[in-house]
Amino acid sequence: MRELLEVKGLTKIYSLGSIFSRIKITAVEDVNFEVMQPEIFTLAGESGCGKTTTAKIILGFEEQTSGMVFYRGKPINELRKKDKIQMLREIQAVFQNPFSTFNPLRTVDSYFYETLLNLKIVSSKKEAEKKIEEKLAAVGISFEEFTQRYPNEFSGGQLQRLSIARALLTDPSLIVADEPVSMVDASLRMSIVNLFKDLKEKYSVSVIYITHDLTTAYYVSDRIAIMFRGNIVEMGPAEEVLSNPKHPYTQLLRESVPEPDPEKRWGTKVVLADTEHEEYLRIGCKFAGRCPSAMEKCKKNNPPYFKVNDVLVKCFLYK
């Protein structure tokens, strides 16, 4: 495997409030990771942890405050126009809500033809049809059931698979999938997750899988980074991180996954911060206010990363 994408020192700061009482929230703080080709790399954590902001910066929808994103060794914000167009072909996105991906007043197939012709991937409609049929087959949808139909004529699961097929039109090297199964029926989630695994194995496509669902993350991921309040608190092989979590926050997340066993009831008491802003603005470890193992130095100092076997943990417990 070779390195495809590198995120280095990525930080994003937002200013909130009026001009007289403005506060700065660090949504992403000094985030570092790399994505190899091919692999499925997961960013996981609760809502507001910074995983979607990180994805938006990678896709160019947001501009970072500091830090760099490198694609194939080149900083993406310094690419020449020609190289940037090529990068946009190679990095595609799949979003959370498939119903917001397509305009209800346009047929779904019009998006496919538009993508192929605008990016000059094909030169004729016949060539476009062949390409579309190939990508639809990869997601298990026939050309006949797809053509000349509007979004409301498909189920949520079908639309999400069509979103993935559309992303595949450019033969991408990397797909950024932001909560791709959270709005799909539970019965269809594994079919979409299996699709990402197939894309990796058959087409060497890498995936940045963004989720709060540790069950699908465990199943699909090669490596995983757990985020909390803009920080990666634990990162390593998915099986190691999720089977034997080391950071207290990862342990809390792992314990919150329900098990179908009445003898294993969750008895852990969850301590919530007074406000979400309080954790973002906290000096020291952002999780110290909830952590059952917090020490005095955790409240005053931001912990560095410690390596435990193949896992990086941002916690003084491993000093």
Short mmCIF file of N, CA and C in Angstrom, two decimals, residues 94-262:
data_model
loop_
_atom_site.label_atom_id
_atom_site.label_comp_id
_atom_site.label_asym_id
_atom_site.label_seq_id
_atom_site.Cartn_x
_atom_site.Cartn_y
_atom_site.Cartn_z
N VAL A 94 -19.85 11.08 -0.89
CA VAL A 94 -21.19 10.52 -0.70
C VAL A 94 -21.70 11.08 0.62
N PHE A 95 -22.88 11.72 0.58
CA PHE A 95 -23.37 12.44 1.75
C PHE A 95 -24.43 11.65 2.51
N GLN A 96 -24.79 12.21 3.66
CA GLN A 96 -25.69 11.54 4.60
C GLN A 96 -27.09 11.33 4.03
N ASN A 97 -27.67 12.38 3.46
CA ASN A 97 -29.06 12.33 3.03
C ASN A 97 -29.16 12.15 1.51
N PRO A 98 -29.49 10.96 1.03
CA PRO A 98 -29.54 10.76 -0.42
C PRO A 98 -30.63 11.57 -1.10
N PHE A 99 -31.68 11.96 -0.32
CA PHE A 99 -32.78 12.73 -0.92
C PHE A 99 -32.38 14.18 -1.19
N SER A 100 -31.33 14.67 -0.52
CA SER A 100 -30.87 16.03 -0.78
C SER A 100 -29.79 16.07 -1.87
N THR A 101 -29.33 14.90 -2.29
CA THR A 101 -28.30 14.83 -3.33
C THR A 101 -28.89 15.15 -4.70
N PHE A 102 -30.15 14.76 -4.90
CA PHE A 102 -30.78 14.90 -6.22
C PHE A 102 -31.98 15.85 -6.12
N ASN A 103 -32.10 16.74 -7.09
CA ASN A 103 -33.24 17.65 -7.18
C ASN A 103 -34.50 16.85 -7.53
N PRO A 104 -35.57 16.99 -6.74
CA PRO A 104 -36.78 16.19 -7.01
C PRO A 104 -37.45 16.51 -8.34
N LEU A 105 -37.08 17.66 -8.95
CA LEU A 105 -37.69 18.06 -10.22
C LEU A 105 -36.88 17.59 -11.43
N ARG A 106 -35.75 16.92 -11.18
CA ARG A 106 -34.91 16.42 -12.28
C ARG A 106 -34.80 14.91 -12.21
N THR A 107 -34.72 14.27 -13.35
CA THR A 107 -34.51 12.82 -13.35
C THR A 107 -33.09 12.53 -12.85
N VAL A 108 -32.95 11.41 -12.18
CA VAL A 108 -31.65 11.06 -11.60
C VAL A 108 -30.60 10.85 -12.69
N ASP A 109 -31.00 10.27 -13.82
CA ASP A 109 -30.01 9.97 -14.87
C ASP A 109 -29.42 11.25 -15.47
N SER A 110 -30.14 12.39 -15.38
CA SER A 110 -29.60 13.64 -15.94
C SER A 110 -28.32 14.05 -15.22
N TYR A 111 -28.22 13.75 -13.92
CA TYR A 111 -27.00 14.06 -13.16
C TYR A 111 -25.82 13.24 -13.67
N PHE A 112 -26.09 12.01 -14.02
CA PHE A 112 -25.02 11.11 -14.49
C PHE A 112 -24.47 11.59 -15.83
N TYR A 113 -25.37 11.89 -16.76
CA TYR A 113 -24.92 12.37 -18.07
C TYR A 113 -24.18 13.71 -17.93
N GLU A 114 -24.71 14.58 -17.08
CA GLU A 114 -24.09 15.90 -16.87
C GLU A 114 -22.67 15.76 -16.32
N THR A 115 -22.49 14.87 -15.35
CA THR A 115 -21.15 14.66 -14.76
C THR A 115 -20.17 14.18 -15.81
N LEU A 116 -20.57 13.20 -16.60
CA LEU A 116 -19.67 12.62 -17.61
C LEU A 116 -19.31 13.62 -18.70
N LEU A 117 -20.29 14.39 -19.16
CA LEU A 117 -20.05 15.32 -20.26
C LEU A 117 -19.31 16.58 -19.80
N ASN A 118 -19.67 17.10 -18.61
CA ASN A 118 -19.01 18.30 -18.11
C ASN A 118 -17.53 18.08 -17.81
N LEU A 119 -17.21 16.90 -17.31
CA LEU A 119 -15.82 16.58 -16.99
C LEU A 119 -15.08 15.97 -18.18
N LYS A 120 -15.78 15.90 -19.33
CA LYS A 120 -15.19 15.38 -20.58
C LYS A 120 -14.64 13.97 -20.40
N ILE A 121 -15.37 13.16 -19.65
CA ILE A 121 -14.97 11.76 -19.46
C ILE A 121 -15.40 10.93 -20.66
N VAL A 122 -16.51 11.33 -21.30
CA VAL A 122 -16.98 10.66 -22.51
C VAL A 122 -17.25 11.72 -23.58
N SER A 123 -17.38 11.27 -24.81
CA SER A 123 -17.61 12.23 -25.90
C SER A 123 -18.94 12.03 -26.61
N SER A 124 -19.69 10.99 -26.22
CA SER A 124 -20.98 10.75 -26.86
C SER A 124 -21.96 10.14 -25.86
N LYS A 125 -23.25 10.22 -26.20
CA LYS A 125 -24.28 9.67 -25.30
C LYS A 125 -24.17 8.16 -25.22
N LYS A 126 -23.81 7.51 -26.33
CA LYS A 126 -23.68 6.05 -26.33
C LYS A 126 -22.55 5.62 -25.41
N GLU A 127 -21.46 6.35 -25.47
CA GLU A 127 -20.33 6.07 -24.58
C GLU A 127 -20.71 6.31 -23.12
N ALA A 128 -21.52 7.35 -22.89
CA ALA A 128 -21.98 7.67 -21.54
C ALA A 128 -22.86 6.55 -20.99
N GLU A 129 -23.76 6.04 -21.84
CA GLU A 129 -24.66 4.96 -21.41
C GLU A 129 -23.87 3.72 -20.99
N LYS A 130 -22.83 3.41 -21.73
CA LYS A 130 -22.00 2.24 -21.42
C LYS A 130 -21.31 2.42 -20.06
N LYS A 131 -20.79 3.63 -19.83
CA LYS A 131 -20.11 3.94 -18.57
C LYS A 131 -21.10 3.89 -17.40
N ILE A 132 -22.28 4.47 -17.59
CA ILE A 132 -23.29 4.50 -16.54
C ILE A 132 -23.74 3.08 -16.19
N GLU A 133 -23.96 2.27 -17.22
CA GLU A 133 -24.40 0.89 -17.00
C GLU A 133 -23.36 0.11 -16.18
N GLU A 134 -22.09 0.36 -16.47
CA GLU A 134 -21.00 -0.31 -15.75
C GLU A 134 -21.00 0.07 -14.27
N LYS A 135 -21.18 1.36 -13.98
CA LYS A 135 -21.15 1.82 -12.58
C LYS A 135 -22.41 1.41 -11.82
N LEU A 136 -23.55 1.38 -12.52
CA LEU A 136 -24.78 0.92 -11.88
C LEU A 136 -24.67 -0.55 -11.50
N ALA A 137 -24.04 -1.34 -12.36
CA ALA A 137 -23.85 -2.76 -12.07
C ALA A 137 -23.02 -2.95 -10.80
N ALA A 138 -22.06 -2.05 -10.59
CA ALA A 138 -21.19 -2.15 -9.41
C ALA A 138 -21.97 -1.96 -8.11
N VAL A 139 -23.11 -1.24 -8.17
CA VAL A 139 -23.92 -1.01 -6.96
C VAL A 139 -25.22 -1.82 -6.97
N GLY A 140 -25.36 -2.72 -7.96
CA GLY A 140 -26.50 -3.62 -7.98
C GLY A 140 -27.79 -3.03 -8.49
N ILE A 141 -27.72 -2.07 -9.43
CA ILE A 141 -28.92 -1.47 -10.03
C ILE A 141 -28.81 -1.59 -11.55
N SER A 142 -29.91 -2.01 -12.19
CA SER A 142 -29.89 -2.16 -13.65
C SER A 142 -30.18 -0.83 -14.33
N PHE A 143 -29.73 -0.70 -15.57
CA PHE A 143 -29.93 0.53 -16.33
C PHE A 143 -31.42 0.77 -16.58
N GLU A 144 -32.17 -0.32 -16.79
CA GLU A 144 -33.60 -0.21 -17.10
C GLU A 144 -34.38 0.39 -15.93
N GLU A 145 -34.08 -0.04 -14.70
CA GLU A 145 -34.83 0.48 -13.55
C GLU A 145 -34.37 1.88 -13.14
N PHE A 146 -33.30 2.36 -13.74
CA PHE A 146 -32.70 3.65 -13.37
C PHE A 146 -33.11 4.78 -14.31
N THR A 147 -33.22 4.50 -15.60
CA THR A 147 -33.35 5.56 -16.60
C THR A 147 -34.72 6.26 -16.54
N GLN A 148 -34.66 7.60 -16.71
CA GLN A 148 -35.85 8.46 -16.81
C GLN A 148 -36.77 8.38 -15.58
N ARG A 149 -36.17 8.23 -14.41
CA ARG A 149 -36.97 8.18 -13.18
C ARG A 149 -36.53 9.31 -12.25
N TYR A 150 -37.49 9.78 -11.46
CA TYR A 150 -37.25 10.88 -10.52
C TYR A 150 -36.86 10.32 -9.14
N PRO A 151 -36.22 11.15 -8.30
CA PRO A 151 -35.76 10.67 -6.99
C PRO A 151 -36.85 10.02 -6.14
N ASN A 152 -38.08 10.56 -6.20
CA ASN A 152 -39.16 10.01 -5.36
C ASN A 152 -39.61 8.62 -5.80
N GLU A 153 -39.12 8.17 -6.96
CA GLU A 153 -39.47 6.83 -7.45
C GLU A 153 -38.49 5.76 -6.95
N PHE A 154 -37.51 6.17 -6.15
CA PHE A 154 -36.54 5.23 -5.57
C PHE A 154 -36.68 5.22 -4.06
N SER A 155 -36.29 4.11 -3.45
CA SER A 155 -36.21 4.05 -1.99
C SER A 155 -34.95 4.76 -1.52
N GLY A 156 -34.86 5.02 -0.21
CA GLY A 156 -33.66 5.67 0.33
C GLY A 156 -32.40 4.85 0.08
N GLY A 157 -32.52 3.53 0.23
CA GLY A 157 -31.36 2.66 -0.02
C GLY A 157 -30.92 2.68 -1.47
N GLN A 158 -31.90 2.69 -2.40
CA GLN A 158 -31.56 2.77 -3.83
C GLN A 158 -30.89 4.10 -4.16
N LEU A 159 -31.43 5.19 -3.59
CA LEU A 159 -30.85 6.51 -3.87
C LEU A 159 -29.42 6.61 -3.33
N GLN A 160 -29.16 6.01 -2.18
CA GLN A 160 -27.80 6.07 -1.65
C GLN A 160 -26.85 5.26 -2.52
N ARG A 161 -27.31 4.13 -3.04
CA ARG A 161 -26.48 3.36 -3.96
C ARG A 161 -26.27 4.11 -5.27
N LEU A 162 -27.29 4.87 -5.69
CA LEU A 162 -27.12 5.70 -6.89
C LEU A 162 -26.13 6.84 -6.64
N SER A 163 -26.12 7.37 -5.42
CA SER A 163 -25.13 8.40 -5.06
C SER A 163 -23.72 7.84 -5.18
N ILE A 164 -23.56 6.60 -4.75
CA ILE A 164 -22.25 5.95 -4.84
C ILE A 164 -21.88 5.69 -6.30
N ALA A 165 -22.87 5.23 -7.09
CA ALA A 165 -22.62 4.99 -8.52
C ALA A 165 -22.21 6.28 -9.22
N ARG A 166 -22.86 7.38 -8.87
CA ARG A 166 -22.50 8.67 -9.47
C ARG A 166 -21.07 9.05 -9.10
N ALA A 167 -20.69 8.80 -7.85
CA ALA A 167 -19.32 9.09 -7.41
C ALA A 167 -18.31 8.23 -8.18
N LEU A 168 -18.71 7.03 -8.58
CA LEU A 168 -17.80 6.11 -9.28
C LEU A 168 -17.58 6.48 -10.74
N LEU A 169 -18.42 7.38 -11.29
CA LEU A 169 -18.34 7.73 -12.71
C LEU A 169 -16.96 8.24 -13.09
N THR A 170 -16.29 8.92 -12.16
CA THR A 170 -14.99 9.53 -12.48
C THR A 170 -13.82 8.58 -12.19
N ASP A 171 -14.14 7.31 -11.86
CA ASP A 171 -13.11 6.34 -11.46
C ASP A 171 -12.23 6.90 -10.35
N PRO A 172 -12.82 7.25 -9.21
CA PRO A 172 -12.06 7.91 -8.13
C PRO A 172 -11.08 6.97 -7.44
N SER A 173 -10.08 7.56 -6.82
CA SER A 173 -9.17 6.82 -5.96
C SER A 173 -9.62 6.89 -4.51
N LEU A 174 -10.40 7.94 -4.17
CA LEU A 174 -10.82 8.17 -2.79
C LEU A 174 -12.27 8.63 -2.75
N ILE A 175 -13.07 7.99 -1.90
CA ILE A 175 -14.44 8.42 -1.66
C ILE A 175 -14.54 8.87 -0.20
N VAL A 176 -15.06 10.08 0.01
CA VAL A 176 -15.32 10.59 1.35
C VAL A 176 -16.80 10.37 1.62
N ALA A 177 -17.11 9.43 2.51
CA ALA A 177 -18.49 9.04 2.78
C ALA A 177 -18.89 9.55 4.17
N ASP A 178 -19.73 10.59 4.20
CA ASP A 178 -20.11 11.24 5.46
C ASP A 178 -21.45 10.68 5.95
N GLU A 179 -21.41 9.84 6.98
CA GLU A 179 -22.60 9.21 7.57
C GLU A 179 -23.48 8.60 6.46
N PRO A 180 -22.94 7.75 5.59
CA PRO A 180 -23.69 7.29 4.42
C PRO A 180 -24.83 6.32 4.73
N VAL A 181 -24.88 5.77 5.95
CA VAL A 181 -25.94 4.80 6.25
C VAL A 181 -26.88 5.27 7.36
N SER A 182 -26.67 6.48 7.88
CA SER A 182 -27.44 6.92 9.04
C SER A 182 -28.91 7.19 8.71
N MET A 183 -29.23 7.47 7.43
CA MET A 183 -30.62 7.74 7.05
C MET A 183 -31.21 6.61 6.21
N VAL A 184 -30.56 5.46 6.27
CA VAL A 184 -31.01 4.30 5.50
C VAL A 184 -31.56 3.27 6.49
N ASP A 185 -32.60 2.54 6.09
CA ASP A 185 -33.17 1.51 6.95
C ASP A 185 -32.09 0.54 7.43
N ALA A 186 -32.25 0.08 8.67
CA ALA A 186 -31.25 -0.82 9.27
C ALA A 186 -31.02 -2.05 8.40
N SER A 187 -32.07 -2.54 7.74
CA SER A 187 -31.95 -3.75 6.92
C SER A 187 -31.07 -3.54 5.69
N LEU A 188 -30.88 -2.26 5.30
CA LEU A 188 -30.10 -1.97 4.09
C LEU A 188 -28.70 -1.47 4.39
N ARG A 189 -28.41 -1.18 5.66
CA ARG A 189 -27.12 -0.58 6.01
C ARG A 189 -25.95 -1.47 5.62
N MET A 190 -26.07 -2.76 5.92
CA MET A 190 -24.94 -3.65 5.66
C MET A 190 -24.69 -3.82 4.17
N SER A 191 -25.74 -3.71 3.35
CA SER A 191 -25.52 -3.83 1.90
C SER A 191 -24.67 -2.67 1.39
N ILE A 192 -24.88 -1.47 1.95
CA ILE A 192 -24.10 -0.30 1.54
C ILE A 192 -22.69 -0.38 2.09
N VAL A 193 -22.56 -0.83 3.34
CA VAL A 193 -21.24 -0.99 3.94
C VAL A 193 -20.44 -2.05 3.17
N ASN A 194 -21.11 -3.14 2.79
CA ASN A 194 -20.44 -4.18 1.99
C ASN A 194 -20.01 -3.65 0.64
N LEU A 195 -20.77 -2.71 0.11
CA LEU A 195 -20.42 -2.10 -1.17
C LEU A 195 -19.08 -1.37 -1.07
N PHE A 196 -18.85 -0.64 0.04
CA PHE A 196 -17.57 0.03 0.23
C PHE A 196 -16.42 -0.98 0.30
N LYS A 197 -16.65 -2.11 0.96
CA LYS A 197 -15.63 -3.15 1.04
C LYS A 197 -15.31 -3.71 -0.35
N ASP A 198 -16.37 -3.91 -1.15
CA ASP A 198 -16.18 -4.41 -2.52
C ASP A 198 -15.39 -3.43 -3.37
N LEU A 199 -15.70 -2.14 -3.22
CA LEU A 199 -15.00 -1.11 -4.00
C LEU A 199 -13.51 -1.11 -3.67
N LYS A 200 -13.19 -1.31 -2.40
CA LYS A 200 -11.79 -1.36 -1.99
C LYS A 200 -11.10 -2.58 -2.57
N GLU A 201 -11.76 -3.72 -2.49
CA GLU A 201 -11.13 -4.97 -2.89
C GLU A 201 -11.06 -5.14 -4.41
N LYS A 202 -12.12 -4.71 -5.11
CA LYS A 202 -12.18 -4.93 -6.57
C LYS A 202 -11.55 -3.80 -7.37
N TYR A 203 -11.68 -2.55 -6.86
CA TYR A 203 -11.24 -1.39 -7.64
C TYR A 203 -10.13 -0.59 -6.97
N SER A 204 -9.62 -1.06 -5.83
CA SER A 204 -8.56 -0.36 -5.07
C SER A 204 -8.97 1.07 -4.69
N VAL A 205 -10.26 1.28 -4.43
CA VAL A 205 -10.75 2.60 -4.01
C VAL A 205 -10.59 2.72 -2.49
N SER A 206 -9.98 3.81 -2.05
CA SER A 206 -9.90 4.09 -0.62
C SER A 206 -11.15 4.85 -0.18
N VAL A 207 -11.53 4.68 1.08
CA VAL A 207 -12.72 5.34 1.60
C VAL A 207 -12.39 5.98 2.94
N ILE A 208 -12.78 7.27 3.10
CA ILE A 208 -12.82 7.89 4.42
C ILE A 208 -14.26 7.76 4.87
N TYR A 209 -14.48 6.87 5.83
CA TYR A 209 -15.83 6.55 6.31
C TYR A 209 -16.08 7.32 7.59
N ILE A 210 -17.06 8.22 7.56
CA ILE A 210 -17.35 9.09 8.71
C ILE A 210 -18.64 8.61 9.35
N THR A 211 -18.58 8.31 10.65
CA THR A 211 -19.74 7.71 11.29
C THR A 211 -19.72 7.91 12.80
N HIS A 212 -20.91 7.76 13.41
CA HIS A 212 -20.99 7.65 14.87
C HIS A 212 -21.37 6.22 15.25
N ASP A 213 -21.55 5.37 14.24
CA ASP A 213 -22.01 3.99 14.44
C ASP A 213 -20.80 3.05 14.54
N LEU A 214 -20.45 2.66 15.76
CA LEU A 214 -19.26 1.82 15.95
C LEU A 214 -19.44 0.41 15.42
N THR A 215 -20.68 -0.04 15.29
CA THR A 215 -20.93 -1.39 14.78
C THR A 215 -20.49 -1.51 13.33
N THR A 216 -20.96 -0.58 12.48
CA THR A 216 -20.54 -0.63 11.07
C THR A 216 -19.07 -0.25 10.94
N ALA A 217 -18.59 0.63 11.81
CA ALA A 217 -17.16 1.01 11.77
C ALA A 217 -16.28 -0.20 12.03
N TYR A 218 -16.64 -1.01 13.01
CA TYR A 218 -15.87 -2.21 13.33
C TYR A 218 -15.86 -3.17 12.14
N TYR A 219 -17.00 -3.29 11.49
CA TYR A 219 -17.15 -4.24 10.39
C TYR A 219 -16.36 -3.83 9.15
N VAL A 220 -16.37 -2.53 8.84
CA VAL A 220 -15.86 -2.09 7.53
C VAL A 220 -14.43 -1.54 7.57
N SER A 221 -13.95 -1.07 8.74
CA SER A 221 -12.73 -0.27 8.78
C SER A 221 -11.45 -1.10 8.82
N ASP A 222 -10.43 -0.57 8.17
CA ASP A 222 -9.07 -1.09 8.36
C ASP A 222 -8.43 -0.39 9.56
N ARG A 223 -8.51 0.95 9.55
CA ARG A 223 -8.02 1.75 10.68
C ARG A 223 -9.10 2.74 11.07
N ILE A 224 -9.02 3.20 12.32
CA ILE A 224 -10.04 4.11 12.82
C ILE A 224 -9.41 5.18 13.70
N ALA A 225 -9.96 6.40 13.60
CA ALA A 225 -9.56 7.50 14.48
C ALA A 225 -10.81 7.95 15.24
N ILE A 226 -10.73 7.95 16.56
CA ILE A 226 -11.84 8.39 17.40
C ILE A 226 -11.63 9.87 17.71
N MET A 227 -12.66 10.69 17.40
CA MET A 227 -12.56 12.13 17.61
C MET A 227 -13.45 12.58 18.76
N PHE A 228 -12.95 13.57 19.50
CA PHE A 228 -13.74 14.21 20.56
C PHE A 228 -13.40 15.69 20.60
N ARG A 229 -14.39 16.53 20.42
CA ARG A 229 -14.23 17.99 20.47
C ARG A 229 -13.03 18.49 19.66
N GLY A 230 -12.97 18.00 18.41
CA GLY A 230 -11.96 18.49 17.48
C GLY A 230 -10.64 17.78 17.54
N ASN A 231 -10.45 16.87 18.50
CA ASN A 231 -9.19 16.16 18.67
C ASN A 231 -9.34 14.68 18.33
N ILE A 232 -8.33 14.11 17.71
CA ILE A 232 -8.25 12.66 17.62
C ILE A 232 -7.69 12.17 18.95
N VAL A 233 -8.47 11.37 19.68
CA VAL A 233 -8.03 10.91 21.00
C VAL A 233 -7.46 9.50 20.96
N GLU A 234 -7.78 8.75 19.90
CA GLU A 234 -7.23 7.40 19.77
C GLU A 234 -7.27 7.00 18.30
N MET A 235 -6.20 6.37 17.83
CA MET A 235 -6.13 6.00 16.42
C MET A 235 -5.28 4.76 16.25
N GLY A 236 -5.76 3.84 15.41
CA GLY A 236 -5.02 2.62 15.15
C GLY A 236 -5.86 1.62 14.39
N PRO A 237 -5.40 0.36 14.31
CA PRO A 237 -6.19 -0.68 13.64
C PRO A 237 -7.58 -0.78 14.29
N ALA A 238 -8.61 -0.87 13.45
CA ALA A 238 -9.98 -0.81 13.97
C ALA A 238 -10.28 -1.91 14.98
N GLU A 239 -9.82 -3.11 14.70
CA GLU A 239 -10.10 -4.22 15.62
C GLU A 239 -9.47 -3.98 16.98
N GLU A 240 -8.25 -3.46 16.99
CA GLU A 240 -7.55 -3.20 18.26
C GLU A 240 -8.22 -2.06 19.03
N VAL A 241 -8.55 -0.98 18.33
CA VAL A 241 -9.14 0.19 19.00
C VAL A 241 -10.52 -0.13 19.57
N LEU A 242 -11.33 -0.85 18.81
CA LEU A 242 -12.71 -1.09 19.23
C LEU A 242 -12.87 -2.32 20.13
N SER A 243 -11.96 -3.28 20.01
CA SER A 243 -12.04 -4.46 20.88
C SER A 243 -11.36 -4.21 22.22
N ASN A 244 -10.31 -3.38 22.19
CA ASN A 244 -9.55 -3.11 23.41
C ASN A 244 -9.29 -1.61 23.53
N PRO A 245 -10.35 -0.80 23.68
CA PRO A 245 -10.18 0.66 23.71
C PRO A 245 -9.34 1.11 24.90
N LYS A 246 -8.50 2.13 24.64
CA LYS A 246 -7.57 2.59 25.68
C LYS A 246 -7.96 3.96 26.24
N HIS A 247 -8.39 4.86 25.38
CA HIS A 247 -8.78 6.18 25.88
C HIS A 247 -10.12 6.08 26.60
N PRO A 248 -10.29 6.76 27.74
CA PRO A 248 -11.56 6.69 28.47
C PRO A 248 -12.78 7.06 27.63
N TYR A 249 -12.62 7.98 26.67
CA TYR A 249 -13.75 8.34 25.82
C TYR A 249 -14.11 7.19 24.89
N THR A 250 -13.10 6.53 24.30
CA THR A 250 -13.36 5.38 23.44
C THR A 250 -14.02 4.26 24.23
N GLN A 251 -13.58 4.08 25.47
CA GLN A 251 -14.20 3.07 26.33
C GLN A 251 -15.67 3.39 26.57
N LEU A 252 -15.98 4.67 26.79
CA LEU A 252 -17.37 5.08 27.00
C LEU A 252 -18.20 4.83 25.75
N LEU A 253 -17.65 5.18 24.58
CA LEU A 253 -18.35 4.92 23.32
C LEU A 253 -18.61 3.43 23.15
N ARG A 254 -17.59 2.64 23.41
CA ARG A 254 -17.71 1.18 23.25
C ARG A 254 -18.77 0.60 24.18
N GLU A 255 -18.81 1.09 25.41
CA GLU A 255 -19.79 0.59 26.37
C GLU A 255 -21.21 1.01 26.01
N SER A 256 -21.34 2.09 25.24
CA SER A 256 -22.67 2.59 24.88
C SER A 256 -23.32 1.79 23.77
N VAL A 257 -22.55 0.90 23.11
CA VAL A 257 -23.12 0.06 22.06
C VAL A 257 -23.96 -1.02 22.72
N PRO A 258 -25.27 -1.06 22.45
CA PRO A 258 -26.13 -2.03 23.14
C PRO A 258 -25.85 -3.46 22.73
N GLU A 259 -25.91 -4.37 23.70
CA GLU A 259 -25.76 -5.80 23.43
C GLU A 259 -27.09 -6.48 23.73
N PRO A 260 -27.51 -7.43 22.87
CA PRO A 260 -28.80 -8.11 23.07
C PRO A 260 -28.73 -9.15 24.18
N ASP A 261 -28.43 -8.70 25.39
CA ASP A 261 -28.29 -9.60 26.52
C ASP A 261 -28.80 -8.90 27.77
N PRO A 262 -29.94 -9.35 28.32
CA PRO A 262 -30.50 -8.68 29.51
C PRO A 262 -29.60 -8.74 30.72
#
